[in-house]
Amino acid sequence: MPNIYTCFCTDVIHEGHLRILSEAQKYGELTVGVLRDSEMVRYNRFPVKSTEERVAMVEALPGVSRVIVQNAIMYDDVIRDLHPDYVIHGDNWDQPALAAIRENIVSLLSTYGGKLIEVPYTRNEEVAKINRKMREQLAMPEFRRSRLRKLLGMVPIVKTMEVHSGLTGLIAEKTVVAEGGCIDQFDAMWISSLCDSTNKGKPDIELVDMSSRFRTIDDVMEVTTKPIIFDGDTGGLTEHFGYTVRSLERMGVSAVIIEDKTGLKRNSLFGTEVPQTQDSIENFCTKIRAAKDAQLSDTFMVIARIESLILGKGQEDALTRAKAYVEAGADGIMIHSREKDPTEILSFCDAFRKTDATTPIVAVPSSYNIITEQELIAHGVNIVIYANQMLRAAFPAMEAVAKSILTHHRAFEIDQNILPIKQVITLIDQL
Ligand code: SPV
Ligand code: MG
């Protein structure tokens, strides 16, 4: 009997999946692959159910002879091992990522004469409703908040993109690339104090008040599902910070990062060019403890940011602080540097990992942007934040428009460089 294979990457079975199953039966004995959690993430389908629950769900379906776990989005291993006569899949190849998967399947099958069967994708009100509900569930505060901790256990590094508005949130949420046989996208979003302030035309000195910062979070949350890491600056007064933590938790933010500075906060990338004061270990530990005491959920994370390298205090000071902050209850540490060369950051990470194998490390490679994610992973980094590139891209683009219109006394010349109006009005999906 010929064997036929399909892969399901879903938490919910709908009419479309059942149609694939009944079609598959016409060809032979069906094996269904259940895509593993970490790959569901790359595929823009964050799983609500565990791999085991999804396997059990598929095993209970009619016409399924065998269920296996598919370990990678691309089909190389599964086709090599199963050698299916047929692979069956919906014909929804419209996005680039899906088109790359199709190419992968077709090229593997062609090596031995296997065939791809494409079933018309089921597009009806019921299926659309199920897909919408799955997305909405991901956006609920309780679920979204827990997603960062889950990701830390699932992926080698949590790729985090700066966002400062609904629109930039949508870019971080939806951008997917299919490059060299891999599919990739961002895992989380960073609400940077620098970019949130700059976007409001204000300096990054804790001037933008919390209500306004929360408004930015809300704008992003309304249109996205990915977890949010909030830049909490110094956290303000210890007596106030517990209230901030509770508000962030209630909103569904996953983590706050606070930096060990005190007094008028200036952006770290100024380094020692402007006066900046590092907080005492004792005070900062008290602030961390207050936050952890105020926290109500199990999933929210308070991450302590160490400014020793920024302020020229050296690695030993940074390590002493890291140890103290973790002992005070910090759920992670962020180490920052404004050097172009990543050596000091990597040296810190190696030294920290010798004494602490588990506390998540966060890195923000704005200055040492030469470093790759693979190198960060090799030195024990768990979260990488691309902290300001989205805003820096927008500013020169908008300034060029302003200059072109002033220069030419009309908007004709710049038109070819900007998004067509047709695309603007269709850019945002309606509910
Ligand atoms: C931010 O993005 O606001 C940060 C990172 O805090 S940095 O600007 O490098 O200090
Ligand atoms: Mg900041």
GROMACS .gro file of C-alpha atoms and ligand atoms in nm:
model
  442
    1MET     CA    1   0.000   0.000   0.000
    2PRO     CA    2   0.143   0.341  -0.093
    3ASN     CA    3   0.227   0.565   0.200
    4ILE     CA    4   0.118   0.925   0.222
    5TYR     CA    5   0.240   1.197   0.456
    6THR     CA    6   0.110   1.530   0.580
    7CYS     CA    7   0.221   1.770   0.852
    8PHE     CA    8  -0.017   1.954   1.088
    9CYS     CA    9   0.093   2.273   1.262
   10THR     CA   10  -0.219   2.358   1.453
   11ASP     CA   11  -0.374   2.354   1.798
   12VAL     CA   12  -0.726   2.313   1.661
   13ILE     CA   13  -0.856   2.071   1.400
   14HIS     CA   14  -1.103   2.225   1.156
   15GLU     CA   15  -1.284   2.131   0.838
   16GLY     CA   16  -0.972   2.199   0.629
   17HIS     CA   17  -0.768   1.936   0.814
   18LEU     CA   18  -1.052   1.682   0.789
   19ARG     CA   19  -1.069   1.743   0.417
   20ILE     CA   20  -0.697   1.664   0.388
   21LEU     CA   21  -0.749   1.342   0.586
   22SER     CA   22  -1.036   1.222   0.370
   23GLU     CA   23  -0.849   1.309   0.050
   24ALA     CA   24  -0.537   1.128   0.177
   25GLN     CA   25  -0.730   0.804   0.227
   26LYS     CA   26  -0.783   0.778  -0.148
   27TYR     CA   27  -0.408   0.739  -0.196
   28GLY     CA   28  -0.280   0.511   0.079
   29GLU     CA   29  -0.185   0.474   0.442
   30LEU     CA   30  -0.151   0.810   0.613
   31THR     CA   31   0.121   0.923   0.850
   32VAL     CA   32   0.066   1.265   1.008
   33GLY     CA   33   0.356   1.470   1.135
   34VAL     CA   34   0.295   1.709   1.425
   35LEU     CA   35   0.532   2.003   1.405
   36ARG     CA   36   0.746   2.039   1.715
   37ASP     CA   37   0.692   2.343   1.945
   38SER     CA   38   1.014   2.526   1.864
   39GLU     CA   39   0.939   2.501   1.491
   40MET     CA   40   0.577   2.614   1.536
   41VAL     CA   41   0.730   2.934   1.674
   42ARG     CA   42   0.937   2.993   1.358
   43TYR     CA   43   0.622   2.927   1.157
   44ASN     CA   44   0.422   3.209   1.320
   45ARG     CA   45   0.199   2.965   1.507
   46PHE     CA   46   0.285   2.987   1.873
   47PRO     CA   47   0.144   2.664   2.023
   48VAL     CA   48  -0.119   2.684   2.295
   49LYS     CA   49  -0.109   2.306   2.337
   50SER     CA   50   0.207   2.106   2.405
   51THR     CA   51   0.356   1.876   2.140
   52GLU     CA   52   0.224   1.575   2.337
   53GLU     CA   53  -0.128   1.719   2.348
   54ARG     CA   54  -0.118   1.789   1.977
   55VAL     CA   55   0.003   1.434   1.905
   56ALA     CA   56  -0.288   1.292   2.110
   57MET     CA   57  -0.534   1.522   1.930
   58VAL     CA   58  -0.419   1.398   1.588
   59GLU     CA   59  -0.404   1.031   1.694
   60ALA     CA   60  -0.776   1.049   1.773
   61LEU     CA   61  -0.864   1.156   1.417
   62PRO     CA   62  -1.022   0.913   1.168
   63GLY     CA   63  -0.801   0.772   0.894
   64VAL     CA   64  -0.469   0.840   1.066
   65SER     CA   65  -0.245   0.529   1.074
   66ARG     CA   66   0.051   0.682   1.253
   67VAL     CA   67   0.154   1.008   1.415
   68ILE     CA   68   0.513   1.127   1.438
   69VAL     CA   69   0.675   1.450   1.555
   70GLN     CA   70   0.821   1.653   1.269
   71ASN     CA   71   1.132   1.819   1.412
   72ALA     CA   72   1.196   2.081   1.146
   73ILE     CA   73   0.977   2.300   0.928
   74MET     CA   74   1.159   2.181   0.621
   75TYR     CA   75   1.086   1.822   0.518
   76ASP     CA   76   1.442   1.688   0.457
   77ASP     CA   77   1.459   1.448   0.754
   78VAL     CA   78   1.101   1.331   0.740
   79ILE     CA   79   1.108   1.258   0.367
   80ARG     CA   80   1.445   1.083   0.397
   81ASP     CA   81   1.315   0.862   0.681
   82LEU     CA   82   0.963   0.788   0.555
   83HIS     CA   83   1.018   0.803   0.181
   84PRO     CA   84   0.648   0.876   0.124
   85ASP     CA   85   0.494   0.806  -0.217
   86TYR     CA   86   0.282   1.116  -0.165
   87VAL     CA   87   0.289   1.429   0.046
   88ILE     CA   88  -0.048   1.600   0.080
   89HIS     CA   89  -0.085   1.970   0.171
   90GLY     CA   90  -0.334   2.255   0.132
   91ASP     CA   91  -0.265   2.481  -0.167
   92ASN     CA   92  -0.223   2.791   0.051
   93TRP     CA   93   0.132   2.865  -0.061
   94ASP     CA   94   0.072   3.238  -0.093
   95GLN     CA   95   0.320   3.363   0.169
   96PRO     CA   96   0.695   3.347   0.089
   97ALA     CA   97   0.760   3.116   0.386
   98LEU     CA   98   0.503   2.866   0.262
   99ALA     CA   99   0.632   2.892  -0.093
  100ALA     CA  100   0.978   2.798   0.039
  101ILE     CA  101   0.828   2.490   0.207
  102ARG     CA  102   0.659   2.389  -0.117
  103GLU     CA  103   0.987   2.420  -0.303
  104ASN     CA  104   1.158   2.205  -0.040
  105ILE     CA  105   0.893   1.930  -0.061
  106VAL     CA  106   0.885   1.925  -0.441
  107SER     CA  107   1.261   1.908  -0.475
  108LEU     CA  108   1.292   1.624  -0.220
  109LEU     CA  109   1.011   1.421  -0.377
  110SER     CA  110   1.153   1.467  -0.725
  111THR     CA  111   1.468   1.273  -0.631
  112TYR     CA  112   1.272   0.944  -0.628
  113GLY     CA  113   0.946   1.015  -0.812
  114GLY     CA  114   0.728   1.098  -0.509
  115LYS     CA  115   0.431   1.328  -0.570
  116LEU     CA  116   0.285   1.635  -0.400
  117ILE     CA  117  -0.095   1.640  -0.379
  118GLU     CA  118  -0.234   1.988  -0.328
  119VAL     CA  119  -0.582   2.014  -0.181
  120PRO     CA  120  -0.775   2.340  -0.227
  121TYR     CA  121  -0.741   2.534   0.101
  122THR     CA  122  -1.070   2.553   0.290
  123ARG     CA  123  -1.168   2.920   0.311
  124ASN     CA  124  -1.502   2.965   0.482
  125GLU     CA  125  -1.648   3.164   0.769
  126GLU     CA  126  -1.605   2.880   1.019
  127VAL     CA  127  -1.234   2.824   0.944
  128ALA     CA  128  -1.168   3.200   0.943
  129LYS     CA  129  -1.339   3.223   1.284
  130ILE     CA  130  -1.126   2.941   1.429
  131ASN     CA  131  -0.805   3.100   1.299
  132ARG     CA  132  -0.910   3.438   1.441
  133LYS     CA  133  -0.994   3.285   1.780
  134MET     CA  134  -0.656   3.110   1.797
  135ARG     CA  135  -0.484   3.444   1.740
  136GLU     CA  136  -0.701   3.626   1.990
  137GLN     CA  137  -0.623   3.366   2.254
  138LEU     CA  138  -0.251   3.435   2.207
  139ALA     CA  139  -0.310   3.806   2.270
  140MET     CA  140  -0.486   3.758   2.606
  141PRO     CA  141  -0.278   3.906   2.893
  142GLU     CA  142  -0.235   3.583   3.090
  143PHE     CA  143  -0.117   3.385   2.791
  144ARG     CA  144   0.096   3.659   2.638
  145ARG     CA  145   0.274   3.726   2.967
  146SER     CA  146   0.378   3.362   3.006
  147ARG     CA  147   0.504   3.337   2.651
  148LEU     CA  148   0.852   3.478   2.718
  149ARG     CA  149   0.932   3.216   2.982
  150LYS     CA  150   0.800   2.945   2.751
  151LEU     CA  151   1.015   3.076   2.466
  152LEU     CA  152   1.326   3.069   2.686
  153GLY     CA  153   1.273   2.695   2.724
  154MET     CA  154   1.203   2.642   2.357
  155VAL     CA  155   1.443   2.839   2.139
  156PRO     CA  156   1.820   2.890   2.157
  157ILE     CA  157   1.784   3.269   2.162
  158VAL     CA  158   1.478   3.494   2.188
  159LYS     CA  159   1.504   3.743   1.900
  160THR     CA  160   1.355   4.069   2.014
  161MET     CA  161   1.271   4.368   1.796
  162GLU     CA  162   1.221   4.728   1.908
  163VAL     CA  163   0.869   4.862   1.854
  164HIS     CA  164   0.721   5.201   1.944
  165SER     CA  165   0.373   5.204   1.785
  166GLY     CA  166   0.099   4.982   1.648
  167LEU     CA  167   0.258   4.997   1.303
  168THR     CA  168   0.607   4.895   1.416
  169GLY     CA  169   0.439   4.627   1.631
  170LEU     CA  170   0.278   4.486   1.318
  171ILE     CA  171   0.615   4.473   1.144
  172ALA     CA  172   0.770   4.280   1.436
  173GLU     CA  173   0.465   4.054   1.449
  174LYS     CA  174   0.433   3.971   1.083
  175THR     CA  175   0.772   3.991   0.915
  176VAL     CA  176   0.885   3.645   0.810
  177VAL     CA  177   1.182   3.560   0.591
  178ALA     CA  178   1.252   3.239   0.408
  179GLU     CA  179   1.627   3.234   0.342
  180GLY     CA  180   1.859   2.945   0.259
  181GLY     CA  181   1.613   2.672   0.353
  182CYS     CA  182   1.521   2.835   0.686
  183ILE     CA  183   1.220   3.032   0.797
  184ASP     CA  184   1.266   3.303   1.057
  185GLN     CA  185   1.082   3.576   1.241
  186PHE     CA  186   1.106   3.775   1.564
  187ASP     CA  187   1.002   3.612   1.890
  188ALA     CA  188   0.939   3.915   2.109
  189MET     CA  189   0.916   4.296   2.117
  190TRP     CA  190   1.114   4.559   2.310
  191ILE     CA  191   0.952   4.884   2.416
  192SER     CA  192   1.266   5.095   2.434
  193SER     CA  193   1.275   5.410   2.646
  194LEU     CA  194   1.503   5.569   2.387
  195CYS     CA  195   1.272   5.501   2.094
  196ASP     CA  196   0.945   5.558   2.280
  197SER     CA  197   1.080   5.897   2.397
  198THR     CA  198   1.233   5.989   2.061
  199ASN     CA  199   0.910   5.902   1.883
  200LYS     CA  200   0.737   6.152   2.108
  201GLY     CA  201   1.007   6.413   2.037
  202LYS     CA  202   1.144   6.392   2.392
  203PRO     CA  203   1.490   6.309   2.533
  204ASP     CA  204   1.555   5.970   2.692
  205ILE     CA  205   1.572   6.096   3.053
  206GLU     CA  206   1.267   5.930   3.213
  207LEU     CA  207   1.068   6.238   3.110
  208VAL     CA  208   0.791   6.049   2.931
  209ASP     CA  209   0.563   5.947   3.218
  210MET     CA  210   0.441   5.593   3.282
  211SER     CA  211   0.086   5.663   3.161
  212SER     CA  212   0.225   5.763   2.826
  213ARG     CA  213   0.462   5.463   2.815
  214PHE     CA  214   0.166   5.237   2.897
  215ARG     CA  215  -0.030   5.395   2.613
  216THR     CA  216   0.248   5.284   2.376
  217ILE     CA  217   0.230   4.931   2.517
  218ASP     CA  218  -0.144   4.931   2.467
  219ASP     CA  219  -0.115   5.048   2.106
  220VAL     CA  220   0.127   4.764   2.036
  221MET     CA  221  -0.077   4.506   2.226
  222GLU     CA  222  -0.397   4.584   2.046
  223VAL     CA  223  -0.259   4.461   1.715
  224THR     CA  224  -0.003   4.194   1.808
  225THR     CA  225   0.035   3.868   2.002
  226LYS     CA  226   0.410   3.839   2.066
  227PRO     CA  227   0.552   3.890   2.416
  228ILE     CA  228   0.669   4.232   2.529
  229ILE     CA  229   0.983   4.324   2.721
  230PHE     CA  230   0.947   4.671   2.868
  231ASP     CA  231   1.239   4.907   2.921
  232GLY     CA  232   1.163   5.038   3.270
  233ASP     CA  233   1.465   5.276   3.283
  234THR     CA  234   1.576   5.294   3.650
  235GLY     CA  235   1.236   5.175   3.772
  236GLY     CA  236   1.201   5.510   3.952
  237LEU     CA  237   1.156   5.515   4.328
  238THR     CA  238   1.156   5.175   4.497
  239GLU     CA  239   0.826   5.271   4.661
  240HIS     CA  240   0.672   5.333   4.317
  241PHE     CA  241   0.822   5.045   4.126
  242GLY     CA  242   0.596   4.774   4.275
  243TYR     CA  243   0.295   4.956   4.133
  244THR     CA  244   0.457   4.968   3.790
  245VAL     CA  245   0.522   4.593   3.807
  246ARG     CA  246   0.159   4.520   3.890
  247SER     CA  247   0.034   4.739   3.606
  248LEU     CA  248   0.268   4.572   3.359
  249GLU     CA  249   0.163   4.225   3.474
  250ARG     CA  250  -0.204   4.314   3.445
  251MET     CA  251  -0.151   4.437   3.091
  252GLY     CA  252   0.021   4.112   2.988
  253VAL     CA  253   0.377   4.243   2.958
  254SER     CA  254   0.624   3.955   3.007
  255ALA     CA  255   0.926   4.131   3.155
  256VAL     CA  256   1.060   4.463   3.274
  257ILE     CA  257   1.428   4.550   3.257
  258ILE     CA  258   1.554   4.807   3.504
  259GLU     CA  259   1.902   4.955   3.502
  260ASP     CA  260   2.121   5.013   3.806
  261LYS     CA  261   2.145   5.391   3.772
  262THR     CA  262   2.016   5.665   3.994
  263GLY     CA  263   1.949   6.038   3.967
  264LEU     CA  264   1.886   6.194   3.627
  265LYS     CA  265   1.901   5.903   3.387
  266ARG     CA  266   2.087   5.956   3.061
  267ASN     CA  267   2.100   5.712   2.772
  268SER     CA  268   2.369   5.445   2.822
  269LEU     CA  269   2.518   5.501   2.480
  270PHE     CA  270   2.652   5.837   2.608
  271GLY     CA  271   2.870   5.630   2.841
  272THR     CA  272   3.097   5.852   3.051
  273GLU     CA  273   3.055   6.154   2.818
  274VAL     CA  274   2.776   6.281   3.046
  275PRO     CA  275   2.738   6.254   3.424
  276GLN     CA  276   2.568   5.923   3.513
  277THR     CA  277   2.552   5.767   3.857
  278GLN     CA  278   2.536   5.397   3.922
  279ASP     CA  279   2.310   5.290   4.206
  280SER     CA  280   2.460   5.110   4.506
  281ILE     CA  281   2.426   4.732   4.504
  282GLU     CA  282   2.226   4.754   4.824
  283ASN     CA  283   1.970   5.005   4.693
  284PHE     CA  284   1.927   4.827   4.364
  285CYS     CA  285   1.879   4.491   4.537
  286THR     CA  286   1.611   4.650   4.755
  287LYS     CA  287   1.434   4.768   4.441
  288ILE     CA  288   1.450   4.420   4.286
  289ARG     CA  289   1.316   4.263   4.606
  290ALA     CA  290   1.031   4.516   4.621
  291ALA     CA  291   0.936   4.429   4.262
  292LYS     CA  292   0.941   4.056   4.327
  293ASP     CA  293   0.733   4.103   4.642
  294ALA     CA  294   0.478   4.310   4.453
  295GLN     CA  295   0.450   4.065   4.165
  296LEU     CA  296   0.131   3.858   4.161
  297SER     CA  297   0.178   3.614   3.875
  298ASP     CA  298   0.441   3.339   3.845
  299THR     CA  299   0.532   3.426   3.491
  300PHE     CA  300   0.636   3.793   3.497
  301MET     CA  301   1.012   3.855   3.488
  302VAL     CA  302   1.214   4.131   3.651
  303ILE     CA  303   1.547   4.162   3.473
  304ALA     CA  304   1.835   4.357   3.623
  305ARG     CA  305   2.050   4.561   3.387
  306ILE     CA  306   2.411   4.615   3.480
  307GLU     CA  307   2.574   4.940   3.370
  308SER     CA  308   2.927   4.870   3.500
  309LEU     CA  309   3.084   4.827   3.156
  310ILE     CA  310   2.907   5.138   3.024
  311LEU     CA  311   3.041   5.343   3.316
  312GLY     CA  312   3.397   5.207   3.296
  313LYS     CA  313   3.377   5.011   3.623
  314GLY     CA  314   3.503   4.687   3.469
  315GLN     CA  315   3.408   4.322   3.460
  316GLU     CA  316   3.468   4.238   3.826
  317ASP     CA  317   3.219   4.505   3.934
  318ALA     CA  318   2.969   4.375   3.675
  319LEU     CA  319   3.007   4.017   3.799
  320THR     CA  320   2.970   4.116   4.166
  321ARG     CA  321   2.654   4.304   4.080
  322ALA     CA  322   2.514   4.022   3.866
  323LYS     CA  323   2.555   3.776   4.152
  324ALA     CA  324   2.394   4.014   4.403
  325TYR     CA  325   2.102   4.097   4.173
  326VAL     CA  326   2.028   3.730   4.106
  327GLU     CA  327   2.039   3.662   4.481
  328ALA     CA  328   1.794   3.949   4.533
  329GLY     CA  329   1.550   3.770   4.301
  330ALA     CA  330   1.623   3.902   3.950
  331ASP     CA  331   1.487   3.661   3.687
  332GLY     CA  332   1.757   3.755   3.438
  333ILE     CA  333   2.042   3.996   3.386
  334MET     CA  334   2.111   4.233   3.104
  335ILE     CA  335   2.469   4.333   3.043
  336HIS     CA  336   2.528   4.641   2.830
  337SER     CA  337   2.829   4.779   2.645
  338ARG     CA  338   2.892   5.068   2.408
  339GLU     CA  339   3.211   4.920   2.263
  340LYS     CA  340   3.215   4.838   1.894
  341ASP     CA  341   3.416   4.530   1.975
  342PRO     CA  342   3.211   4.257   2.149
  343THR     CA  343   3.510   4.126   2.350
  344GLU     CA  344   3.411   4.278   2.686
  345ILE     CA  345   3.054   4.153   2.658
  346LEU     CA  346   3.160   3.801   2.563
  347SER     CA  347   3.421   3.792   2.836
  348PHE     CA  348   3.155   3.892   3.091
  349CYS     CA  349   2.911   3.627   2.961
  350ASP     CA  350   3.177   3.352   2.977
  351ALA     CA  351   3.276   3.449   3.332
  352PHE     CA  352   2.912   3.475   3.446
  353ARG     CA  353   2.823   3.137   3.295
  354LYS     CA  354   3.109   2.971   3.490
  355THR     CA  355   2.923   3.041   3.813
  356ASP     CA  356   2.563   3.059   3.695
  357ALA     CA  357   2.447   2.819   3.425
  358THR     CA  358   2.080   2.907   3.420
  359THR     CA  359   1.993   3.273   3.480
  360PRO     CA  360   1.896   3.418   3.142
  361ILE     CA  361   2.140   3.672   2.995
  362VAL     CA  362   2.012   3.957   2.779
  363ALA     CA  363   2.238   4.136   2.529
  364VAL     CA  364   2.171   4.451   2.329
  365PRO     CA  365   2.418   4.463   2.040
  366SER     CA  366   2.359   4.822   1.923
  367SER     CA  367   2.728   4.923   1.924
  368TYR     CA  368   2.885   4.579   1.880
  369ASN     CA  369   2.641   4.501   1.598
  370ILE     CA  370   2.902   4.290   1.419
  371ILE     CA  371   2.813   3.998   1.643
  372THR     CA  372   2.581   3.725   1.517
  373GLU     CA  373   2.306   3.546   1.704
  374GLN     CA  374   2.506   3.221   1.677
  375GLU     CA  375   2.803   3.380   1.856
  376LEU     CA  376   2.578   3.517   2.130
  377ILE     CA  377   2.425   3.171   2.178
  378ALA     CA  378   2.774   3.018   2.199
  379HIS     CA  379   2.854   3.253   2.490
  380GLY     CA  380   2.536   3.175   2.682
  381VAL     CA  381   2.313   3.469   2.580
  382ASN     CA  382   1.940   3.386   2.587
  383ILE     CA  383   1.773   3.705   2.469
  384VAL     CA  384   1.901   3.943   2.202
  385ILE     CA  385   1.739   4.284   2.168
  386TYR     CA  386   1.763   4.489   1.848
  387ALA     CA  387   1.693   4.801   2.048
  388ASN     CA  388   1.658   5.096   1.812
  389GLN     CA  389   1.705   5.001   1.446
  390MET     CA  390   1.338   5.035   1.350
  391LEU     CA  391   1.322   5.396   1.468
  392ARG     CA  392   1.660   5.481   1.316
  393ALA     CA  393   1.537   5.347   0.982
  394ALA     CA  394   1.223   5.563   0.989
  395PHE     CA  395   1.389   5.894   1.069
  396PRO     CA  396   1.616   5.932   0.761
  397ALA     CA  397   1.338   5.802   0.535
  398MET     CA  398   1.093   6.066   0.660
  399GLU     CA  399   1.355   6.340   0.652
  400ALA     CA  400   1.435   6.255   0.289
  401VAL     CA  401   1.066   6.302   0.201
  402ALA     CA  402   1.056   6.641   0.372
  403LYS     CA  403   1.373   6.755   0.193
  404SER     CA  404   1.259   6.631  -0.147
  405ILE     CA  405   0.925   6.814  -0.128
  406LEU     CA  406   1.098   7.135  -0.013
  407THR     CA  407   1.357   7.104  -0.291
  408HIS     CA  408   1.119   7.028  -0.577
  409HIS     CA  409   0.814   7.221  -0.454
  410ARG     CA  410   0.604   6.915  -0.525
  411ALA     CA  411   0.574   6.549  -0.416
  412PHE     CA  412   0.626   6.389  -0.757
  413GLU     CA  413   1.001   6.314  -0.727
  414ILE     CA  414   0.979   6.126  -0.400
  415ASP     CA  415   0.675   5.921  -0.494
  416GLN     CA  416   0.870   5.628  -0.636
  417ASN     CA  417   1.059   5.587  -0.305
  418ILE     CA  418   0.753   5.564  -0.082
  419LEU     CA  419   0.475   5.316  -0.018
  420PRO     CA  420   0.199   5.340  -0.282
  421ILE     CA  421  -0.125   5.482  -0.140
  422LYS     CA  422  -0.309   5.167  -0.252
  423GLN     CA  423  -0.079   4.965  -0.028
  424VAL     CA  424  -0.124   5.204   0.265
  425ILE     CA  425  -0.499   5.168   0.261
  426THR     CA  426  -0.481   4.790   0.242
  427LEU     CA  427  -0.185   4.747   0.478
  428ILE     CA  428  -0.391   4.699   0.790
  429ASP     CA  429  -0.634   4.407   0.811
  430GLN     CA  430  -0.981   4.477   0.941
  431LEU     CA  431  -1.132   4.250   1.203
  432SPV     C1  432   1.678   5.166   2.506
  432SPV     O1  433   1.657   5.112   2.396
  432SPV     O2  434   1.612   5.260   2.547
  432SPV     C2  435   1.786   5.116   2.592
  432SPV     C3  436   1.904   5.055   2.531
  432SPV     O3  437   1.777   5.135   2.710
  432SPV     S1  438   2.019   5.180   2.509
  432SPV     O4  439   1.960   5.286   2.429
  432SPV     O5  440   2.136   5.123   2.444
  432SPV     O6  441   2.055   5.232   2.643
  433MG      MG  442   1.632   5.275   2.766
   0.00000   0.00000   0.00000
